[in-house]
Short mmCIF file of C-alpha atoms and ligand atoms in Angstrom, two decimals:
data_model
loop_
_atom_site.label_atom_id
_atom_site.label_comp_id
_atom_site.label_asym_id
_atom_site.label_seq_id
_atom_site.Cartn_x
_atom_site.Cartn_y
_atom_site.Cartn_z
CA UNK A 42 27.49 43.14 -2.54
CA UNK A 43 25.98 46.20 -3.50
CA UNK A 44 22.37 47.45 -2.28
CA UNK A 45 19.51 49.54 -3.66
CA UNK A 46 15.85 50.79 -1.98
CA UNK A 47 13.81 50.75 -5.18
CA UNK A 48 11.90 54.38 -4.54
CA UNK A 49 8.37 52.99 -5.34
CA UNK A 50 6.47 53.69 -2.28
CA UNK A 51 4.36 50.56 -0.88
CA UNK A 52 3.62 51.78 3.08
CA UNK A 53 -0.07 49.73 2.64
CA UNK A 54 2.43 46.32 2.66
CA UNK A 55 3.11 44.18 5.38
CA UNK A 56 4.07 40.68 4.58
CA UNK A 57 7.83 40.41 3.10
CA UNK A 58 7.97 37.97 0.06
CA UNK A 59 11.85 36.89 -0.07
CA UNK A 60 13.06 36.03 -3.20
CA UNK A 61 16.29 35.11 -5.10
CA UNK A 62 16.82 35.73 -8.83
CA UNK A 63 18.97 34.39 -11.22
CA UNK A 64 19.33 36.38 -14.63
CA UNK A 65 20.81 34.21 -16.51
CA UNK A 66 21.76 35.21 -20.15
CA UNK A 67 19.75 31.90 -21.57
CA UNK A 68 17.71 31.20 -18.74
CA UNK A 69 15.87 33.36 -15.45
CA UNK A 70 15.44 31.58 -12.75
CA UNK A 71 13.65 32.43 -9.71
CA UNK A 72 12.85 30.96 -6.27
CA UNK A 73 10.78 32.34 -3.54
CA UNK A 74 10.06 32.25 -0.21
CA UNK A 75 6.37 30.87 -0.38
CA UNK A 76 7.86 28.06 -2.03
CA UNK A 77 7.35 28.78 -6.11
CA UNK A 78 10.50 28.26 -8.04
CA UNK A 79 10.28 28.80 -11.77
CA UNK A 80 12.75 29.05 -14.87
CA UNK A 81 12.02 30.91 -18.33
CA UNK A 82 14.00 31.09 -20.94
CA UNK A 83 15.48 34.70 -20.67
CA UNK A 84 13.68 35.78 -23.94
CA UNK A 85 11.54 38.74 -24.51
CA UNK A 86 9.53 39.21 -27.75
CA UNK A 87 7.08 42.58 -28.81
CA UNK A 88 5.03 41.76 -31.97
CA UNK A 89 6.56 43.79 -35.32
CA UNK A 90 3.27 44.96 -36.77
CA UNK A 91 -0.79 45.05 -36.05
CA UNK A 92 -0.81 41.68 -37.90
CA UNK A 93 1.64 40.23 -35.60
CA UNK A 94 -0.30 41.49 -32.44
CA UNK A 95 -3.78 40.45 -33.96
CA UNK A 96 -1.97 37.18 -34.39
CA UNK A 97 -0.57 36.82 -30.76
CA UNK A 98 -3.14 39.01 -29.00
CA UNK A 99 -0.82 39.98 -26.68
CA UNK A 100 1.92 42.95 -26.68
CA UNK A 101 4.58 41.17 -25.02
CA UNK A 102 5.86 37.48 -24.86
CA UNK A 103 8.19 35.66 -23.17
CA UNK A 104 10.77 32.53 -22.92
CA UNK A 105 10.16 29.22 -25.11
CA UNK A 106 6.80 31.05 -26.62
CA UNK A 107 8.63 33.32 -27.62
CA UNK A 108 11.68 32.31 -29.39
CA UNK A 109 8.86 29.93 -30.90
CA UNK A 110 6.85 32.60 -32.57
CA UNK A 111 10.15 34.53 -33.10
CA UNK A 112 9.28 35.41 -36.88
CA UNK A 113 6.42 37.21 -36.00
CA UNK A 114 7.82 39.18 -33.50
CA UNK A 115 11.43 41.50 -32.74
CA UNK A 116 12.95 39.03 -30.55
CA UNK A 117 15.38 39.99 -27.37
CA UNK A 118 17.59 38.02 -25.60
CA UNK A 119 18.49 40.98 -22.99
CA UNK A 120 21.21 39.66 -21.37
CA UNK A 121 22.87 38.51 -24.26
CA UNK A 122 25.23 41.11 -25.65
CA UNK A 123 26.89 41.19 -22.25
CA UNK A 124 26.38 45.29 -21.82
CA UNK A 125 24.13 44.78 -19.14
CA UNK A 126 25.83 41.94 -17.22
CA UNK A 127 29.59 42.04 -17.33
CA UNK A 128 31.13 44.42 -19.83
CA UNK A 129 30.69 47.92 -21.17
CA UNK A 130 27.49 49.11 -24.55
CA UNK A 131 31.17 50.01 -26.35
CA UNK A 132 32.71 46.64 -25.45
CA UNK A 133 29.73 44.84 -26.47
CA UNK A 134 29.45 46.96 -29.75
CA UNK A 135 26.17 47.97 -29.24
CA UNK A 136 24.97 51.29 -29.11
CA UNK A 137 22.64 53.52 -26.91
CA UNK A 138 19.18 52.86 -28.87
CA UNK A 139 20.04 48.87 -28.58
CA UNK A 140 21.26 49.13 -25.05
CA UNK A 141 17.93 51.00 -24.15
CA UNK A 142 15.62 48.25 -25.56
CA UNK A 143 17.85 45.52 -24.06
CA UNK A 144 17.36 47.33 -20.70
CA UNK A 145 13.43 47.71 -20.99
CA UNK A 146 13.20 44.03 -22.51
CA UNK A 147 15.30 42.87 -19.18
CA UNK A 148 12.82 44.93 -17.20
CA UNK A 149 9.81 43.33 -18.84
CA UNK A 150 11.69 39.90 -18.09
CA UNK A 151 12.11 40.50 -14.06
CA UNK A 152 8.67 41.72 -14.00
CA UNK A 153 7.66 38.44 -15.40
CA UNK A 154 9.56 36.95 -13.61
CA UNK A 155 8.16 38.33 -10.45
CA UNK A 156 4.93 37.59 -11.95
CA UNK A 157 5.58 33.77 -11.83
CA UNK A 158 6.37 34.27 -8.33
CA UNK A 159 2.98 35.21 -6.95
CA UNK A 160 3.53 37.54 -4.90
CA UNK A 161 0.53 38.50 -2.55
CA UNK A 162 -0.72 42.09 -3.03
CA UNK A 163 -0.06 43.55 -0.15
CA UNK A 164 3.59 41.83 0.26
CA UNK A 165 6.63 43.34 0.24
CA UNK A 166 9.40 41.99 -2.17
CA UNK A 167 13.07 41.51 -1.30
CA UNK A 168 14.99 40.27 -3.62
CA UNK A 169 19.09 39.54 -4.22
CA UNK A 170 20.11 38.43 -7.51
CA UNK A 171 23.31 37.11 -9.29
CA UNK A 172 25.68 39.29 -11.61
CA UNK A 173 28.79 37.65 -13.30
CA UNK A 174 31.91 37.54 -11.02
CA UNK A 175 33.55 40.34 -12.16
CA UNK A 176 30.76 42.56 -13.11
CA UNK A 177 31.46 46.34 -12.50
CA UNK A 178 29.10 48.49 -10.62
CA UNK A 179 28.49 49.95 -13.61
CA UNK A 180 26.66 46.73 -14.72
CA UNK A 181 25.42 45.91 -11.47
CA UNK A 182 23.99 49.04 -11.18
CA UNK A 183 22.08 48.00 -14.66
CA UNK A 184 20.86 45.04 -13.38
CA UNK A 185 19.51 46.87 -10.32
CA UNK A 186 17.70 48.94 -12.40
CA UNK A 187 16.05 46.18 -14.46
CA UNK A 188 14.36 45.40 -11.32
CA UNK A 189 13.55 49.15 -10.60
CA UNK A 190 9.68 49.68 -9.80
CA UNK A 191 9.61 45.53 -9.57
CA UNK A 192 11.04 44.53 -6.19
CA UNK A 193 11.19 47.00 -2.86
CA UNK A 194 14.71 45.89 -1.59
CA UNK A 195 17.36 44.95 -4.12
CA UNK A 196 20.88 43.60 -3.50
CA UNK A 197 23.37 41.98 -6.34
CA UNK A 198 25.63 39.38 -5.41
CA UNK A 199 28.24 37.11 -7.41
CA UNK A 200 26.57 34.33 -9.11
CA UNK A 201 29.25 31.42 -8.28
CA UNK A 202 29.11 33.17 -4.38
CA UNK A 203 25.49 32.53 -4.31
CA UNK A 204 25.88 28.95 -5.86
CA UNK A 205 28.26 28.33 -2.55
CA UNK A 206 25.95 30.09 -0.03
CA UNK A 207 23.16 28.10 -1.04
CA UNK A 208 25.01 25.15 -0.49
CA UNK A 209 26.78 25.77 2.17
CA UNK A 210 30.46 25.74 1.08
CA UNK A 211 31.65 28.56 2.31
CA UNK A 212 35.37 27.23 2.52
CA UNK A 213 37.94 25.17 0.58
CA UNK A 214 35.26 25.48 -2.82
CA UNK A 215 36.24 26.51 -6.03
CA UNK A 216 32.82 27.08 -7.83
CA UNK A 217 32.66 26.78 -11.52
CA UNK A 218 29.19 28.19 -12.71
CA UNK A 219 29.26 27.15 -16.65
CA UNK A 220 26.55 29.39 -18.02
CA UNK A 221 25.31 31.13 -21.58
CA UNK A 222 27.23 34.07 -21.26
CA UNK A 223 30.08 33.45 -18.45
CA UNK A 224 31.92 31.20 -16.87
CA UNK A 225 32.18 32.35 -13.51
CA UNK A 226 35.12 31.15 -11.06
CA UNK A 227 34.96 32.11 -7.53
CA UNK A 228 37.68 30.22 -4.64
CA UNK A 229 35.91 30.28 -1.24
CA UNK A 230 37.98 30.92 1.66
CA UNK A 231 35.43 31.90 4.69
CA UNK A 232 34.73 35.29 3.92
CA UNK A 233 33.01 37.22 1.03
CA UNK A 234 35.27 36.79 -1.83
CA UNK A 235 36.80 39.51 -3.02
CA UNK A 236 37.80 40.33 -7.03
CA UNK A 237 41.12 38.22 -6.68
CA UNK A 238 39.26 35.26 -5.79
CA UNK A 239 37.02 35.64 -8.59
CA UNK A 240 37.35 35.31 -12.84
CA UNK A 241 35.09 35.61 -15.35
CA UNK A 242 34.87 34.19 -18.78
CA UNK A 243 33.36 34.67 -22.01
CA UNK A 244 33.99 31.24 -23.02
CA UNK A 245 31.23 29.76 -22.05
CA UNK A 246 27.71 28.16 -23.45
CA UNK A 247 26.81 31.28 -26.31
CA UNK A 248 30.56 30.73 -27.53
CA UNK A 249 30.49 27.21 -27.33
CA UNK A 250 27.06 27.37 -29.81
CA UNK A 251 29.31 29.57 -32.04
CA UNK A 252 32.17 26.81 -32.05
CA UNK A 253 29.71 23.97 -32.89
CA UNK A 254 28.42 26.24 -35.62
CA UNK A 255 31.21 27.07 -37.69
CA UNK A 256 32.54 22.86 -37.54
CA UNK A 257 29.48 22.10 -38.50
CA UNK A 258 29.37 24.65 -41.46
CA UNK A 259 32.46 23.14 -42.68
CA UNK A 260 31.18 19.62 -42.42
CA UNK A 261 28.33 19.99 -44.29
CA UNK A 262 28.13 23.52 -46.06
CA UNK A 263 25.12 22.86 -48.00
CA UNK A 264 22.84 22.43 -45.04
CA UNK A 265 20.75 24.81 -43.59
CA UNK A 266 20.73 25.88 -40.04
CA UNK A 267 20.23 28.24 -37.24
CA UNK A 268 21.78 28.97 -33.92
CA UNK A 269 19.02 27.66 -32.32
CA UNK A 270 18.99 24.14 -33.69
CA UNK A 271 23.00 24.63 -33.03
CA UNK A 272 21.95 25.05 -29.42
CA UNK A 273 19.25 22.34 -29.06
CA UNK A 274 22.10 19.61 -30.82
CA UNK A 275 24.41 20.64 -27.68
CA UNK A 276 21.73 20.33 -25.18
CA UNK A 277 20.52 17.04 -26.32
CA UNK A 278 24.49 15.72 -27.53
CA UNK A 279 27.33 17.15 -25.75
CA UNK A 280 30.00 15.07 -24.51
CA UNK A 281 34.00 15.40 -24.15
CA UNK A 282 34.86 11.79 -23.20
CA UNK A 283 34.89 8.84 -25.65
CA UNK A 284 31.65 8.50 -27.76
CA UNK A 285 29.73 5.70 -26.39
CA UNK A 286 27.02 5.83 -29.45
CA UNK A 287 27.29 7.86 -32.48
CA UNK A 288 25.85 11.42 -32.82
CA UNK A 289 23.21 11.03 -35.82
CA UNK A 290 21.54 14.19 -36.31
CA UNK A 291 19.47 15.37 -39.45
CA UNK A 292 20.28 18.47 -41.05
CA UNK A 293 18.13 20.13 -44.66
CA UNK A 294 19.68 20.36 -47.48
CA UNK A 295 18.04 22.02 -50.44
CA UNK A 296 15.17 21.63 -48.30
CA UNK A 297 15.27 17.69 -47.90
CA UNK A 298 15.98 16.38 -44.33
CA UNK A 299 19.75 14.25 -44.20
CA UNK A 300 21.11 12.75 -41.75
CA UNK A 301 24.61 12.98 -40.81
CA UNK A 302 27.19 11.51 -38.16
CA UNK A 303 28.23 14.40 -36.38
CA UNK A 304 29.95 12.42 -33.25
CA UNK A 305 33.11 13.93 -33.98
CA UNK A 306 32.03 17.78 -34.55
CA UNK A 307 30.35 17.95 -31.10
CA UNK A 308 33.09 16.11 -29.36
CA UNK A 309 35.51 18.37 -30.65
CA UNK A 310 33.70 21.80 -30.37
CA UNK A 311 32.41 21.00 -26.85
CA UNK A 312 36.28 20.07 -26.01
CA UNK A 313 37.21 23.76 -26.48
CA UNK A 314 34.83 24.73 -23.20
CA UNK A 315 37.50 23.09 -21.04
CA UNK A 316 41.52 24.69 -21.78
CA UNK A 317 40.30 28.60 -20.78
CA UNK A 318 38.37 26.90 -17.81
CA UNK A 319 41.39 24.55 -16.75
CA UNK A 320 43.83 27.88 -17.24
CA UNK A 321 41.34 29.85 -14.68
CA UNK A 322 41.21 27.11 -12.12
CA UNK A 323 44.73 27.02 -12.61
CA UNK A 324 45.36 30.57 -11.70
CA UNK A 325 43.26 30.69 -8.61
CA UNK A 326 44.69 28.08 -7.51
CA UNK A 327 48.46 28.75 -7.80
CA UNK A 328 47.71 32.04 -6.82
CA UNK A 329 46.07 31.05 -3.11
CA UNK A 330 47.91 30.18 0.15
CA UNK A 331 50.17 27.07 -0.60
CA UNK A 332 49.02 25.88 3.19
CA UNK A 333 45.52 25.74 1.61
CA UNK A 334 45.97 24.87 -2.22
CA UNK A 335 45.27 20.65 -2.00
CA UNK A 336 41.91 21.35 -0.45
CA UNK A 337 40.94 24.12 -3.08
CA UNK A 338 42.25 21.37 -5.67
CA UNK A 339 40.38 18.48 -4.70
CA UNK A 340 36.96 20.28 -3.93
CA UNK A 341 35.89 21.75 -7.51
CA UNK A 342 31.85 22.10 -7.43
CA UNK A 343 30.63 22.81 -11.20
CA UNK A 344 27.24 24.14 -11.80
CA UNK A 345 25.46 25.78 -14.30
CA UNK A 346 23.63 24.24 -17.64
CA UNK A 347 27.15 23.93 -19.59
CA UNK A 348 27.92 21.67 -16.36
CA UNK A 349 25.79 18.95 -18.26
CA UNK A 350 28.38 18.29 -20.60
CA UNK A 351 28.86 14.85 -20.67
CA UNK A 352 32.05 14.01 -19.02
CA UNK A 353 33.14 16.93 -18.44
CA UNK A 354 34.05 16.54 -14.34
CA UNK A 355 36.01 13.73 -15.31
CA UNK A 356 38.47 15.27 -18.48
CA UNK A 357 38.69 18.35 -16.22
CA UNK A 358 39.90 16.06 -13.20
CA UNK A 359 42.22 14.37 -15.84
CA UNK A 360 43.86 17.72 -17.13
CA UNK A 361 44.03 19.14 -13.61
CA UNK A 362 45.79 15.95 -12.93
CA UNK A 363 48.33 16.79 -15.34
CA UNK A 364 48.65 20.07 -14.59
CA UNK A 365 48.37 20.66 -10.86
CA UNK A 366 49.33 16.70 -9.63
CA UNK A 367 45.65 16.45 -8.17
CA UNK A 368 41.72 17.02 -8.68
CA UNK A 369 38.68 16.47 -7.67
CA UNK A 370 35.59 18.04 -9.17
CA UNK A 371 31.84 17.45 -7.92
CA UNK A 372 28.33 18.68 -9.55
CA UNK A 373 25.81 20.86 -8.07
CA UNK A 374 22.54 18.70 -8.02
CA UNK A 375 20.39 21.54 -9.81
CA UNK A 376 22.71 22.91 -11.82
CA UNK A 377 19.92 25.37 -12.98
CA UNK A 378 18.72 26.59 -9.87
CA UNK A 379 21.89 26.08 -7.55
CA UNK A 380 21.95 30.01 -8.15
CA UNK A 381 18.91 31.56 -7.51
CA UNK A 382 18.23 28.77 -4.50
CA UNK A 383 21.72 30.52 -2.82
CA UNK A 384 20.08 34.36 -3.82
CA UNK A 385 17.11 33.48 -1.90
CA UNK A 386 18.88 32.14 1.01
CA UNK A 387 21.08 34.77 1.06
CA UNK A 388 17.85 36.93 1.13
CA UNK A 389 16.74 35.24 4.04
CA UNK A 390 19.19 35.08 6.34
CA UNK A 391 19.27 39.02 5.93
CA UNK A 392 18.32 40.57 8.86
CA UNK A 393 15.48 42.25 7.94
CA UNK A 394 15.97 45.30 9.74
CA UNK A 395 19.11 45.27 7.26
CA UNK A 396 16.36 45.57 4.46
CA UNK A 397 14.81 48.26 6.43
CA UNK A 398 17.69 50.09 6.74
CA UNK A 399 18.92 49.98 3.19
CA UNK A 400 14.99 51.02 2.12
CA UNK A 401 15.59 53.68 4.77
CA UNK A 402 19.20 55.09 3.41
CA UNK A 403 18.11 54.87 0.16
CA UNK A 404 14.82 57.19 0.74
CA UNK A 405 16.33 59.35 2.31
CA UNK A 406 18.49 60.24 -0.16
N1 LIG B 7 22.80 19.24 -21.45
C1 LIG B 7 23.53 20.30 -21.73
N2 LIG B 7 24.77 20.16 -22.22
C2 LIG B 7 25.52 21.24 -22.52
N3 LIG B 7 25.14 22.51 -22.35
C3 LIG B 7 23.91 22.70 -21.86
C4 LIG B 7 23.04 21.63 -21.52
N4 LIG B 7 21.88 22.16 -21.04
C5 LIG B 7 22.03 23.48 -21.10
N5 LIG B 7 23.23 23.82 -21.60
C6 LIG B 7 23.78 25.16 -21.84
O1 LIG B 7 23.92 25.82 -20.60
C7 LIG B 7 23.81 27.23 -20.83
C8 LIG B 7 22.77 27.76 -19.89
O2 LIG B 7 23.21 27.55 -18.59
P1 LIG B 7 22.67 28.48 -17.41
O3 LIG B 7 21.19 28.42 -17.38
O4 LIG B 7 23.43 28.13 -16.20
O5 LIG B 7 23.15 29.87 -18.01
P2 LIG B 7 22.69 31.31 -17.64
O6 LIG B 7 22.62 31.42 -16.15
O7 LIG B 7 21.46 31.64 -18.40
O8 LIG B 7 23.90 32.14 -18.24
P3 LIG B 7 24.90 33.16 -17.49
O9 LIG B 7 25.16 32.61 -16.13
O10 LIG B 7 26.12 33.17 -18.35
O11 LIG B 7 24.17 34.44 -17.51
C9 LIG B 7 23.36 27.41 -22.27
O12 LIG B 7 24.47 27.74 -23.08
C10 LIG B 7 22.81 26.04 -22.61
O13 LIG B 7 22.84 25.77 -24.00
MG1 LIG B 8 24.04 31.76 -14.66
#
């Protein structure tokens, strides 16, 4: 875990508002101590012109309404490229100019965030939030400063750790969080996991919309499409188990609306989520004490939105099966905010003289 004072001073506060945060790449999630737990799409727009902002009436705007009004406005998504959250600007192929507005449009997102927390005035904030797995201190540092001049106390935590925390399963889980940007794997043994008992993927829901793209390109090449409608077809469609009714979606072409069975395409595309995942849980498995393996085996918890794939628990239990002999593989029950409910416990059971004493390090130097 790694631990920040944010320098704003605030001695006029008294109460402490605890919060946990999950940044997810297509969603932010948040849940507080006074009770408020909220989710917006992790979308920042800034009108492009004085038409646009006449238009909106408003300089910044945020999740659905955002993407919504996109073509009015230079849209961010800033967790997106991956720079901030689990890789390297060079990695991500993104240079200094474009990391700098990701980093102020993830700013702008936490404060809204915080914003949709209602905090009192004269409350402190605490906060913990999730990074990817294996994110480097180099990111998590990043993400700490997103919430710079937002939140008093900061500290960044795994995201599948804080799935298990919040639940509970602090031993014999193997927690699959299926998100946007990562899947993040992370074996639970009874004591804070360290990078061996944790993988990250890039395989996951972002990848997944690219996948479902390019078959349905080569279905129908004459129809037009975005991304987005890519995205909302998975949300609404996507299975990996025998089709029970057939996928009938309409698509435009030359402007007319068609409709076309696409049962197969999205059956197919969402089947390529599982072989990287099966290969990780593989690998942390094989790799653990033999004494302990069959437990790790038959208690997979999956959570995160790609989780909602239909069938998915039961063709991963099928190919682990196969591969490993055994498997058994459970859901979270709020697979969007098994995350940022484990932050916020996490957050509370923190001493919080603990908080203090960060806030005091931290000042002092
Ligand atoms: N019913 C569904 N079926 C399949 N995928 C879904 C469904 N609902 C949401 N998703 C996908 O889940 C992903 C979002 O999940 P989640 O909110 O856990 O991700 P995130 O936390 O924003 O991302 P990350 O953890 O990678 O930063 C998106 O790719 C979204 O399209
Ligand atoms: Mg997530």
């Amino acid at each position: 875990m790694k631990e920040q004072q944010v320098t704003e001073e605030r001695k006029d506060k008294k109460g402490v508002l605890y919060i946990g945060i999950d940044l997810g790449t297509s969603r932010t999630s948040i849940a507080a101590s006074n009770g408020v737990r909220e989710c917006v799409w992790s979308y920042v727009g800034y009108p492009k012109d004085v038409v646009s902002r006449k238009l909106l009436k408003k300089d910044k705007l945020f999740g659905k309404e955002a993407v919504e009004k996109r073509l009015s406005l230079d849209l961010y998504r800033p967790f997106q490229s991956g720079a901030i959250k689990y890789t390297t600007a060079e990695e991500a192929g993104i240079g200094k100019e474009d990391l700098d507005k990701h980093l102020q449009a993830a700013k702008d997102l936490v404060k809204h965030a915080l914003t949709l927390a209602k905090p009192r005035k004269d409350e402190l904030i605490f906060g913990v939030i999730g990074a990817p797995a294996r994110a480097s201190l180099q990111n998590k540092q990043a993400l700490m400063d997103a919430c710079k001049g937002c939140l008093d106390s900061v500290m960044v935590c795994s995201e599948p750790f804080a799935v298990a925390y919040g639940l509970d399963l602090l031993d014999d889980t193997l927690v699959v969080d299926i998100g946007a940007g990562t899947v993040d794997l992370c074996r639970m043994h009874g004591t804070m996991p360290s990078a061996d008992d944790q993988i990250t993927l890039t395989t996951a829901g972002d990848w997944l919309d690219q996948q479902l793209y390019a078959l349905l390109k080569k279905k129908i090449p004459d129809a037009d499409f975005t991304i987005h409608y890519v995205k909302e077809i998975k949300e609404k469609y996507a299975f990996v188990g025998d089709a029970t009714d057939p996928v009938l979606v309409e698509f435009l072409v030359s402007g007319k609306p068609t409709m076309f069975d696409i049962t197969n395409e999205v059956r197919d595309g969402c089947r390529m989520i599982i072989p990287p995942i099966v290969t990780a849980i593989h690998k942390l498995i094989s790799s653990f004490d033999p004494d302990f393996q069959e437990r790790l085996r038959n208690n997979v918890l999956l959570g995160g939105g790609g989780s909602q794939i239909i069938g998915l628990g039961r063709v991963l239990e099928e190919t682990m099966v196969k591969m490993l002999g055994s498997g058994h593989v459970t859901h979270v029950d709020e697979p969007s905010f098994a995350g940022c409910n484990g932050a916020l416990k996490m957050a509370h059971d923190m001493p919080e003289e603990y908080w203090k004493r960060i806030s005091a390090a931290t000042t002092a130097a």
